[in-house]
Structures are given as C-alpha cells and as structure tokens.
Coordinates of C-alpha atoms in Angstrom, one line a residue:
M1 CA -167.8 -23.6 -186.9
T2 CA -168.9 -20.7 -188.9
E3 CA -170.4 -17.2 -189.1
A4 CA -173.5 -18.6 -190.2
S5 CA -173.8 -21.9 -188.2
N6 CA -176.6 -21.2 -184.6
M7 CA -174.8 -21.7 -181.4
T8 CA -178.1 -21.6 -180.0
A9 CA -179.9 -24.8 -182.5
D10 CA -178.6 -27.4 -179.8
V11 CA -179.6 -26.0 -176.2
V12 CA -182.7 -27.0 -174.9
D13 CA -184.8 -24.5 -172.6
I14 CA -188.6 -24.7 -173.5
G15 CA -190.3 -26.7 -170.7
Q16 CA -187.2 -27.7 -168.4
S17 CA -188.1 -27.6 -164.6
C18 CA -187.0 -24.4 -162.5
L19 CA -184.2 -25.4 -159.6
T20 CA -185.9 -23.1 -157.3
C21 CA -189.4 -23.5 -158.3
G22 CA -189.7 -27.0 -158.5
D23 CA -192.9 -28.6 -159.6
R24 CA -194.7 -24.5 -159.1
C25 CA -192.9 -23.9 -162.3
P26 CA -194.7 -25.9 -165.2
G27 CA -191.5 -24.9 -167.0
Y28 CA -189.5 -22.8 -168.7
A29 CA -190.7 -20.0 -171.9
P30 CA -189.4 -17.2 -172.8
Q31 CA -191.0 -13.8 -172.0
D32 CA -190.3 -11.9 -175.8
W33 CA -186.6 -10.7 -175.7
K34 CA -186.1 -11.3 -172.2
K35 CA -183.6 -13.8 -170.7
I36 CA -186.4 -14.8 -167.3
C37 CA -189.2 -17.5 -167.6
A38 CA -192.3 -16.4 -168.3
N39 CA -193.8 -18.6 -166.1
C40 CA -192.1 -17.9 -162.8
K41 CA -189.7 -15.3 -163.3
C42 CA -186.8 -17.1 -162.6
P43 CA -183.1 -16.7 -165.1
R44 CA -183.4 -19.0 -168.3
M45 CA -179.7 -20.2 -166.8
G46 CA -182.3 -21.0 -163.4
H47 CA -183.1 -24.0 -165.4
E48 CA -182.3 -27.9 -166.5
V49 CA -181.1 -25.8 -169.3
F50 CA -179.0 -28.6 -171.2
I51 CA -177.2 -29.1 -174.3
K52 CA -178.8 -31.9 -176.9
G53 CA -175.1 -32.2 -179.4
S54 CA -171.8 -31.3 -178.8
L55 CA -170.6 -30.8 -175.7
A56 CA -166.8 -29.9 -177.2
V57 CA -166.2 -26.6 -176.9
K58 CA -164.1 -26.5 -180.2
D59 CA -168.6 -26.9 -181.4
R60 CA -169.6 -23.7 -179.3
V61 CA -167.2 -21.7 -180.2
P62 CA -166.7 -20.3 -184.2
V63 CA -163.1 -19.0 -183.3
E64 CA -160.0 -21.1 -184.2
L65 CA -157.9 -22.4 -180.4
P66 CA -154.9 -24.0 -180.0
D67 CA -155.1 -27.7 -178.5
A68 CA -155.1 -28.2 -174.9
M69 CA -152.5 -31.4 -175.2
R70 CA -150.0 -29.1 -178.1
M71 CA -147.2 -29.1 -175.2
L72 CA -146.8 -32.7 -175.6
D73 CA -144.9 -34.4 -178.3
A74 CA -146.8 -37.5 -178.9
A75 CA -149.6 -39.1 -177.0
K76 CA -147.7 -40.9 -173.8
S77 CA -150.6 -43.4 -173.9
R78 CA -153.8 -44.7 -175.9
Y79 CA -155.5 -44.8 -172.7
I80 CA -159.2 -42.9 -173.9
P81 CA -160.7 -41.8 -170.4
D82 CA -165.0 -42.9 -172.0
K83 CA -166.0 -41.8 -168.6
Y84 CA -165.1 -38.2 -168.9
L85 CA -167.0 -35.6 -171.3
W86 CA -163.6 -33.9 -171.2
A87 CA -159.6 -34.6 -170.6
P88 CA -156.7 -34.2 -170.9
V89 CA -156.7 -37.3 -173.8
G90 CA -153.0 -38.5 -174.1
F91 CA -152.2 -38.8 -170.1
P92 CA -152.0 -42.6 -168.8
R93 CA -155.2 -43.5 -166.4
E94 CA -153.2 -41.9 -163.5
K95 CA -152.1 -39.4 -164.4
I96 CA -156.2 -38.1 -165.8
E97 CA -156.6 -39.1 -162.2
D98 CA -154.3 -37.1 -160.7
Y99 CA -155.3 -34.0 -163.3
F100 CA -159.0 -34.0 -160.9
K101 CA -157.9 -34.7 -157.4
T102 CA -158.4 -30.8 -157.4
I103 CA -161.4 -30.7 -158.9
P104 CA -164.4 -30.6 -156.8
E105 CA -166.3 -34.3 -157.3
E106 CA -169.6 -32.3 -158.1
K107 CA -167.6 -30.4 -161.1
R108 CA -165.5 -33.7 -162.3
P109 CA -166.8 -33.4 -165.8
I110 CA -167.8 -37.7 -165.7
K111 CA -170.9 -38.5 -168.4
S112 CA -174.1 -38.8 -166.0
G113 CA -173.0 -37.8 -162.7
P114 CA -174.2 -34.7 -160.9
G115 CA -170.7 -33.2 -162.9
E116 CA -172.3 -33.6 -166.5
V117 CA -174.7 -30.9 -165.4
Y118 CA -172.6 -28.3 -164.0
W119 CA -170.9 -29.0 -167.6
H120 CA -173.4 -28.5 -169.6
Q121 CA -174.4 -24.8 -167.3
Q122 CA -171.1 -23.5 -168.3
L123 CA -170.7 -24.3 -171.2
I124 CA -173.8 -21.8 -171.5
Q125 CA -173.4 -19.4 -169.5
Q126 CA -169.8 -18.4 -170.5
F127 CA -169.8 -19.0 -174.1
P128 CA -173.0 -16.0 -174.8
P129 CA -172.8 -17.0 -178.8
Q130 CA -174.3 -12.8 -179.0
D131 CA -170.5 -12.5 -177.7
F132 CA -169.6 -14.3 -181.5
Q133 CA -171.7 -13.9 -183.4
L134 CA -174.1 -10.8 -184.5
S135 CA -176.6 -13.2 -185.9
Q136 CA -177.4 -13.5 -182.6
C137 CA -177.6 -10.3 -181.8
R138 CA -181.3 -8.1 -181.6
F139 CA -179.9 -5.1 -180.3
I140 CA -177.3 -3.2 -182.0
D141 CA -177.7 -0.2 -183.8
Q142 CA -176.2 0.1 -187.7
E143 CA -173.8 2.7 -186.1
H144 CA -172.2 0.1 -183.7
I145 CA -171.7 -2.9 -185.7
K146 CA -168.4 -1.9 -186.5
T147 CA -167.1 -1.5 -182.6
F148 CA -168.9 -4.7 -182.0
E149 CA -166.5 -6.0 -184.7
E150 CA -163.5 -3.9 -184.0
F151 CA -163.7 -5.5 -180.1
V152 CA -164.5 -9.5 -181.7
A153 CA -161.6 -9.5 -183.8
T154 CA -159.0 -7.7 -181.0
R155 CA -160.8 -10.2 -177.9
N156 CA -159.8 -13.0 -180.8
D157 CA -156.8 -12.1 -181.8
H158 CA -154.7 -10.6 -178.2
C159 CA -157.1 -11.9 -175.2
L160 CA -159.0 -15.6 -176.4
D161 CA -157.0 -18.5 -175.4
R162 CA -156.3 -22.4 -174.6
G163 CA -154.1 -23.3 -171.5
Y164 CA -152.9 -26.3 -172.0
V165 CA -152.0 -29.1 -169.5
R166 CA -148.5 -30.5 -168.5
D167 CA -148.1 -34.5 -167.3
S168 CA -145.4 -33.8 -165.1
L169 CA -143.7 -29.7 -163.5
P170 CA -140.3 -29.3 -163.8
D171 CA -139.2 -28.1 -160.5
T172 CA -141.6 -27.3 -157.1
S173 CA -143.6 -24.0 -158.0
T174 CA -146.7 -21.4 -156.6
C175 CA -150.2 -21.5 -158.0
R176 CA -151.0 -18.6 -159.9
Q177 CA -154.4 -18.1 -158.0
C178 CA -154.3 -19.5 -154.6
K179 CA -150.6 -19.0 -154.0
G180 CA -150.8 -22.3 -152.6
V181 CA -147.1 -24.6 -153.5
I182 CA -148.0 -27.2 -156.7
Y183 CA -144.6 -29.5 -155.8
K184 CA -142.4 -31.2 -158.6
G185 CA -144.3 -33.5 -160.8
S186 CA -147.9 -32.4 -160.0
V187 CA -150.5 -32.3 -163.4
V188 CA -150.4 -28.4 -164.0
A189 CA -152.2 -26.2 -166.2
V190 CA -150.4 -23.1 -167.9
A191 CA -152.6 -19.6 -169.2
P192 CA -149.2 -18.7 -171.7
K193 CA -151.3 -15.7 -172.6
C194 CA -150.1 -14.6 -168.1
G195 CA -146.3 -16.8 -169.5
E196 CA -145.0 -20.1 -169.4
T197 CA -144.5 -20.5 -166.1
A198 CA -148.2 -19.0 -165.1
Y199 CA -149.1 -23.0 -163.0
F200 CA -152.0 -23.9 -162.1
H201 CA -153.9 -26.4 -160.1
P202 CA -156.1 -28.2 -162.5
G203 CA -158.8 -26.8 -160.0
C204 CA -157.3 -23.2 -159.8
F205 CA -158.1 -23.0 -163.2
V206 CA -161.5 -20.7 -163.1
C207 CA -162.7 -17.2 -164.0
D208 CA -162.0 -14.7 -161.7
T209 CA -165.2 -12.8 -161.6
C210 CA -167.5 -16.1 -161.4
K211 CA -164.7 -18.6 -159.6
E212 CA -166.1 -21.2 -162.1
L213 CA -163.7 -23.8 -163.3
L214 CA -163.6 -22.6 -167.3
C215 CA -164.7 -25.5 -169.2
E216 CA -161.6 -26.9 -171.1
L217 CA -159.4 -23.9 -169.9
V218 CA -160.9 -21.4 -172.4
Y219 CA -159.9 -18.7 -170.8
C220 CA -159.6 -14.7 -171.9
I221 CA -156.6 -12.6 -170.7
G222 CA -158.1 -10.3 -168.7
P223 CA -156.4 -5.8 -167.3
P224 CA -155.0 -6.2 -163.4
T225 CA -157.2 -6.2 -161.2
D226 CA -154.8 -3.9 -159.0
E227 CA -151.2 -2.8 -159.3
N228 CA -149.6 -5.9 -157.2
S229 CA -151.7 -8.2 -159.8
G230 CA -150.6 -9.9 -162.7
S231 CA -153.6 -10.0 -165.2
K232 CA -157.0 -12.0 -164.7
L233 CA -158.1 -15.2 -166.0
F234 CA -162.2 -14.5 -167.3
C235 CA -164.6 -16.9 -169.0
E236 CA -165.6 -15.2 -172.0
R237 CA -169.2 -13.5 -170.8
H238 CA -167.1 -11.8 -167.7
F239 CA -163.7 -11.1 -169.9
A240 CA -167.0 -8.9 -171.8
E241 CA -168.3 -7.8 -169.1
Q242 CA -164.6 -5.9 -168.2
V243 CA -164.8 -4.0 -171.2
K244 CA -168.6 -3.9 -172.3
P245 CA -171.6 -3.7 -169.9
R246 CA -174.3 -6.0 -170.8
C247 CA -177.7 -5.8 -170.2
G248 CA -179.1 -7.0 -166.9
A249 CA -182.6 -8.2 -169.3
C250 CA -181.5 -9.5 -173.4
D251 CA -178.3 -10.2 -171.9
E252 CA -176.7 -8.9 -174.2
M253 CA -173.5 -6.2 -174.3
I254 CA -174.3 -2.6 -174.2
F255 CA -172.2 -0.6 -177.5
S256 CA -174.1 3.0 -177.4
G257 CA -173.2 5.7 -174.9
E258 CA -176.2 5.6 -173.6
Y259 CA -178.1 3.3 -171.0
T260 CA -179.7 2.8 -167.6
R261 CA -177.7 1.9 -164.2
A262 CA -180.0 0.7 -161.7
M263 CA -180.1 -2.6 -159.1
N264 CA -176.6 -2.4 -159.5
R265 CA -176.9 -4.2 -163.0
D266 CA -176.6 -2.3 -166.4
W267 CA -179.4 -2.0 -169.1
H268 CA -180.5 -0.9 -172.2
A269 CA -182.1 1.6 -171.6
S270 CA -185.4 0.2 -172.9
H271 CA -184.9 -2.4 -171.4
F272 CA -185.3 -1.5 -168.2
C273 CA -188.7 -2.6 -167.9
C274 CA -192.1 -4.4 -165.5
T275 CA -191.5 -8.0 -165.3
D276 CA -195.1 -7.7 -165.6
C277 CA -196.1 -5.9 -168.2
V278 CA -192.6 -4.7 -169.9
Q279 CA -193.4 -1.2 -170.1
P280 CA -190.3 1.2 -169.2
L281 CA -188.6 1.4 -165.9
T282 CA -186.6 4.3 -166.5
G283 CA -187.2 7.4 -163.9
K284 CA -189.8 6.0 -162.3
R285 CA -190.7 4.3 -159.5
Y286 CA -191.1 0.9 -158.8
V287 CA -190.8 -2.5 -157.0
L288 CA -188.7 -5.5 -155.7
R289 CA -190.0 -8.5 -155.9
D290 CA -187.9 -11.7 -155.8
K291 CA -184.8 -9.8 -157.6
N292 CA -187.3 -8.3 -160.6
P293 CA -188.4 -4.6 -160.8
I294 CA -192.5 -4.8 -160.7
C295 CA -194.5 -1.1 -162.1
L296 CA -196.4 0.6 -158.9
K297 CA -199.8 -0.5 -161.2
C298 CA -198.8 -4.2 -161.5
Y299 CA -197.2 -4.7 -158.0
E300 CA -201.0 -2.7 -156.5
G301 CA -202.8 -5.2 -159.3
S302 CA -201.1 -8.7 -158.4
Y303 CA -198.8 -8.5 -156.0
A304 CA -199.7 -5.8 -152.5
N305 CA -201.3 -7.2 -150.2
Q306 CA -205.8 -7.2 -149.4
C307 CA -206.7 -5.6 -146.4
T308 CA -208.5 -7.8 -144.0
G309 CA -210.8 -4.4 -144.0
C310 CA -211.9 -2.9 -147.1
Q311 CA -211.1 -5.5 -148.3
R312 CA -208.2 -3.0 -150.9
P313 CA -205.5 -3.6 -152.2
I314 CA -202.4 -1.8 -149.7
G315 CA -200.3 0.8 -151.7
I316 CA -196.6 1.3 -152.2
E317 CA -198.0 4.6 -150.7
G318 CA -199.6 3.1 -148.0
R319 CA -198.5 1.9 -144.6
D320 CA -198.6 -2.2 -144.1
L321 CA -199.7 -3.6 -140.5
A322 CA -199.6 -6.8 -140.4
Y323 CA -200.8 -8.9 -137.9
K324 CA -200.4 -13.0 -138.4
D325 CA -201.3 -13.7 -142.3
R326 CA -203.0 -10.5 -141.8
H327 CA -202.9 -6.7 -143.3
W328 CA -204.6 -3.8 -143.0
H329 CA -204.7 0.2 -144.3
E330 CA -203.2 2.5 -141.2
A331 CA -206.5 3.6 -141.3
C332 CA -209.1 0.3 -141.4
F333 CA -206.7 -1.2 -138.1
L334 CA -209.9 -0.5 -136.1
C335 CA -211.5 -1.7 -132.6
N336 CA -214.8 -4.4 -134.5
L337 CA -216.9 -3.0 -131.9
C338 CA -216.0 0.6 -130.8
K339 CA -213.6 2.1 -133.5
M340 CA -211.1 3.6 -132.5
S341 CA -207.9 2.9 -133.7
L342 CA -205.5 0.7 -133.4
V343 CA -202.1 1.7 -134.1
D344 CA -200.0 1.1 -131.7
K345 CA -201.8 -0.3 -129.1
A346 CA -202.1 -3.0 -127.4
F347 CA -205.3 -5.6 -128.9
G348 CA -206.5 -8.6 -128.2
T349 CA -208.0 -10.7 -131.2
K350 CA -211.4 -14.0 -131.2
E351 CA -212.7 -15.2 -133.9
E352 CA -210.1 -13.6 -136.9
K353 CA -211.8 -10.4 -135.7
I354 CA -209.3 -8.0 -133.5
Y355 CA -210.5 -5.7 -130.4
C356 CA -209.1 -2.8 -128.3
G357 CA -208.1 -3.6 -124.3
N358 CA -211.1 -2.8 -123.0
C359 CA -213.6 -4.2 -125.7
Y360 CA -211.7 -7.3 -125.9
D361 CA -211.9 -7.7 -121.5
S362 CA -216.3 -6.7 -121.2
S363 CA -217.1 -8.7 -124.0
F364 CA -214.6 -11.8 -123.2
G365 CA -212.5 -11.1 -120.2
Q366 CA -212.6 -13.6 -118.0
K367 CA -213.4 -12.9 -114.4
C368 CA -212.7 -13.0 -110.8
D369 CA -214.6 -15.8 -108.3
G370 CA -213.7 -13.1 -105.9
C371 CA -214.8 -9.7 -107.1
T372 CA -215.9 -10.6 -110.1
E373 CA -213.7 -8.0 -112.1
I374 CA -212.6 -8.1 -115.0
F375 CA -208.9 -10.2 -115.4
R376 CA -207.1 -7.2 -116.3
A377 CA -204.0 -7.7 -119.5
G378 CA -201.1 -8.3 -116.9
T379 CA -202.8 -8.7 -114.0
K380 CA -201.7 -12.2 -111.5
K381 CA -204.2 -14.6 -111.3
L382 CA -205.3 -17.2 -109.0
E383 CA -206.3 -20.3 -110.2
Y384 CA -207.6 -23.9 -107.9
K385 CA -209.6 -26.4 -109.8
G386 CA -211.0 -24.4 -112.4
R387 CA -212.0 -20.8 -110.2
Q388 CA -209.9 -18.4 -110.1
W389 CA -208.5 -14.8 -108.0
H390 CA -207.0 -11.4 -107.5
E391 CA -204.8 -11.6 -105.7
K392 CA -205.8 -9.7 -103.7
C393 CA -209.1 -11.5 -103.5
F394 CA -208.3 -15.1 -102.4
V395 CA -208.3 -14.6 -98.6
C396 CA -210.0 -16.8 -95.9
V397 CA -213.5 -16.8 -96.3
C398 CA -213.4 -16.3 -92.4
C399 CA -210.7 -13.7 -91.5
K400 CA -210.3 -12.6 -94.5
H401 CA -206.2 -12.6 -94.2
A402 CA -204.7 -13.1 -97.7
I403 CA -203.8 -16.4 -98.7
G404 CA -200.9 -15.9 -101.3
T405 CA -199.0 -18.4 -102.4
G406 CA -199.6 -19.8 -98.6
S407 CA -201.6 -23.6 -97.5
F408 CA -205.5 -23.5 -96.9
V409 CA -207.8 -25.8 -96.7
P410 CA -211.2 -25.7 -99.3
K411 CA -214.4 -26.6 -97.7
E412 CA -218.0 -26.7 -99.3
N413 CA -216.8 -24.0 -102.4
E414 CA -215.4 -22.3 -99.4
I415 CA -211.9 -21.3 -98.9
Y416 CA -210.0 -20.9 -95.3
C417 CA -206.5 -20.6 -93.6
G418 CA -205.3 -23.4 -91.8
K419 CA -205.6 -21.7 -88.5
C420 CA -209.9 -20.7 -89.4
Y421 CA -210.1 -24.1 -90.4
E422 CA -208.9 -25.9 -87.6
E423 CA -211.2 -23.2 -85.2
K424 CA -214.3 -23.9 -87.0
F425 CA -214.2 -27.5 -88.0
A426 CA -211.8 -29.6 -86.0
L427 CA -213.3 -32.3 -83.6
R428 CA -212.8 -30.8 -79.9
C429 CA -213.1 -32.5 -76.4
S430 CA -216.1 -32.6 -75.0
K431 CA -214.8 -31.7 -71.3
C432 CA -211.7 -29.0 -72.2
A433 CA -212.6 -27.8 -75.6
C434 CA -209.5 -28.7 -76.8
E435 CA -208.3 -30.0 -80.4
L436 CA -208.6 -34.0 -80.4
K437 CA -206.3 -35.4 -82.9
A438 CA -206.7 -38.8 -84.8
Y439 CA -203.9 -41.4 -85.0
A440 CA -203.9 -44.3 -87.9
N441 CA -205.0 -46.8 -85.8
E442 CA -208.6 -44.8 -85.4
E443 CA -207.0 -43.7 -81.4
I444 CA -209.0 -40.3 -81.4
V445 CA -206.4 -38.6 -78.4
C446 CA -207.3 -35.3 -76.6
R447 CA -203.9 -33.3 -76.3
S448 CA -204.9 -32.0 -72.5

C-alpha cells in the first residue's frame, strides 16, 4: 500500500447499527470531526462497523512487513484453510487446528462466524489510518509535521514487526505472556523483536494494553512497564499512545506540547468540548452524561429533570428531590394543602399529589370505629370484617376491658369478651339459673 492509498476508503460505518442502543439509534452518523455518533453519542467503534474488501493486514497497513510463515523452509502441506479469514498457511490441517485451540471460539477468524465480526473490529481499531498517513490527519499543525514523520519512521524501522509461527516447539518452554507451560512439539507464536525464544501460546499473542489478539501477529515492541519485566507487545494504536497522547475526540495523536487532560483522557485543547453544541469546555464546568461531557446550558436545556411543582428544569446548581419518577426543586417540594416544606420530612401521596403528615391524615386518613379518631402513621390497627380499631379501643362493649388479640364474640355489630357474652346471651335453667349446655343430639342439659 502506498502513502497515497486511503486506508479508510473501504470501511463501512455510516448507517450501521449501534451495539449498545439497538433500535433506539437509527444508525451511525458522523458528528463532524468527532469519532462519535451524532444520533446516539456512542463511539464509532460501538457500531457494527466493517471492512468492505480485503481483510489482509498488508492491504491495510502501508508498511512492508515480513511473512508470518518466514521460518518455514517450504510449505509442509498443500492444505488451504478456506474457512478462515487468516490462518498459518502451509501447515497440515491438524496443526492449524492446534494453532486455534488456544484462541477463544468467538475470536477465531472463521468466515461467517462471530470471530469475523471481531476480526473486522480489530483490524479497524488496531491500525488507525491517522497513525500511518499524514493525509489522514486533520489536526497536525505545520510545525509538527516533522515530528509526526519522525515518529512514523522510528516506529516502522525499530518497533513495528510481524511475529511468526513455529509448527513444533523444539523443547518445553514458558509462554512469555501467561507464564504457563508450552510443551515440546506445540504450535507457538514468536515475537522476534523480543528474542527468538520469546514464545507465546497463539491465544496469548495479545496487546499488553487492550489484551486483544494481535491481527496476523503484527505488533509493536514497547519498553518494559517495570524493571522486572521484559519488553511488551502492543497493537499499533496502544504503542502510539505510549509515545504520544491521543485525542479523545478526533482520535488523532497530539504532537503539540499543549493539550487538555480531563476525564482521565487527553484532548486537543480545542477538542475538549460539549458533546451537543461543540462549545469548548476547557476551564469550564460541565456535566458527564453517559461518559460524554455536556455544558451546563445544554444539560439544563436537554437533559435536566423537570420540576413537578413549577415545570421548570432543575439546574445543576439546585438540589434535585426525587420520588418515584417525579422530581422537585427544593423550594417546590411542598404540601399540596398547607404549603409547608416537606424537605427531610415524612409525607404521604394521593393521586400524584404530596401532603404533609397532618394534612394527609385529616384528608385521607382512616378512622377508628371505636373513638372515630384518625390512625396516625405507625399506629397499630386491629381489623375485623371491614371494621378497624386502635388497640386500646378494641374493647368489650359490656365490661370495657381491652380484648387485644384475645378471643371475642361478635353479635349485632358489637364485640363481647367470652365472659360477658355468656352472661348476657347464654341459655339458663329456669329453676336454678345456671347455664344450659346443648349437645349434638340436641339434648339440653343443666349443669346442676
């Protein structure tokens, strides 16, 4: 691929579905120079972006790279693995299958499988065109072009490489990435810039930052992350970010000395702006919404909750009081009748209106069938067949003793304790006046 070639020409993104929003997003639409969707504000790579055309790295990257099979004297097999988008050609079928065994199934580059989507995404993600071609950079000042060219030349000459595959490890060794055992005779991947004995399980040949498989074993060698570790492998994207900051908006590297650091990301000073109105936010207050910065004006105009009381937006400066799906300004959170503030107070609701405790009780509270007073919040209530009493009001109509949870006998809407009921209503012997007892055979017997 020459410098004049356009690395983005065959990338299809416009109109592609959002992987997060689904049907709520009508499809990806670029937002000027920002790498987010103008419709749903999700990242461009959060959509079903794919490559229309060749998926070979050699057709994506304008750099001559060595062959992944260069250590084979000759092809050991004529078997061509047609089912794969990429595979170590020249190996027998069983060796190719061994190669992919250590790679998760959803990441294997099998045509028309889930791994094909993964492969498209990683090719686009790992090789940003703006990291290779000056023609793809929109925000490099003339004074920094030489710095960009020096970065590209140094990376291409000293850091960018392609690993190779060995079909049979000569001796048992250790995987450079996972530190696990690689047994003699296994298929392995090698990163020669880390040393000819830098062996990896094929599934462990990943970028040290994003932990994703390195497409076609193409990697950049990076410096050790600590003094006890060797050099690390990176995809080109994350290698570049070891050297220069990358703008969180336009996705280009930042070669100027001045830039903004916010939200744990780096930005061109003029690119840290409101996601909606694109006004710069450097040095200004903003609100995060779905991980996107929003200026205060756009937030209050489009995203702030509406006050149920005054119907005006609740700004960032105000306290938002919420109950279920409704919101109030602090000054609007009032009893519907007496207008007393309900902030930090108990309240009741009726037909979507709020009331203080006293107003709610007097207007809607249930009353005791004994004393006719309202049941206050937290008061114990005894119920029987649609009637209700305070515990102290649930008494025998005769002796006035509290029944509580004890046994009782109802008669003609009155409540009697067992003793009073017997005295008042039990059948009695006309001779001795003692209680008569009835049996199942309808025989009535006097106790005396």
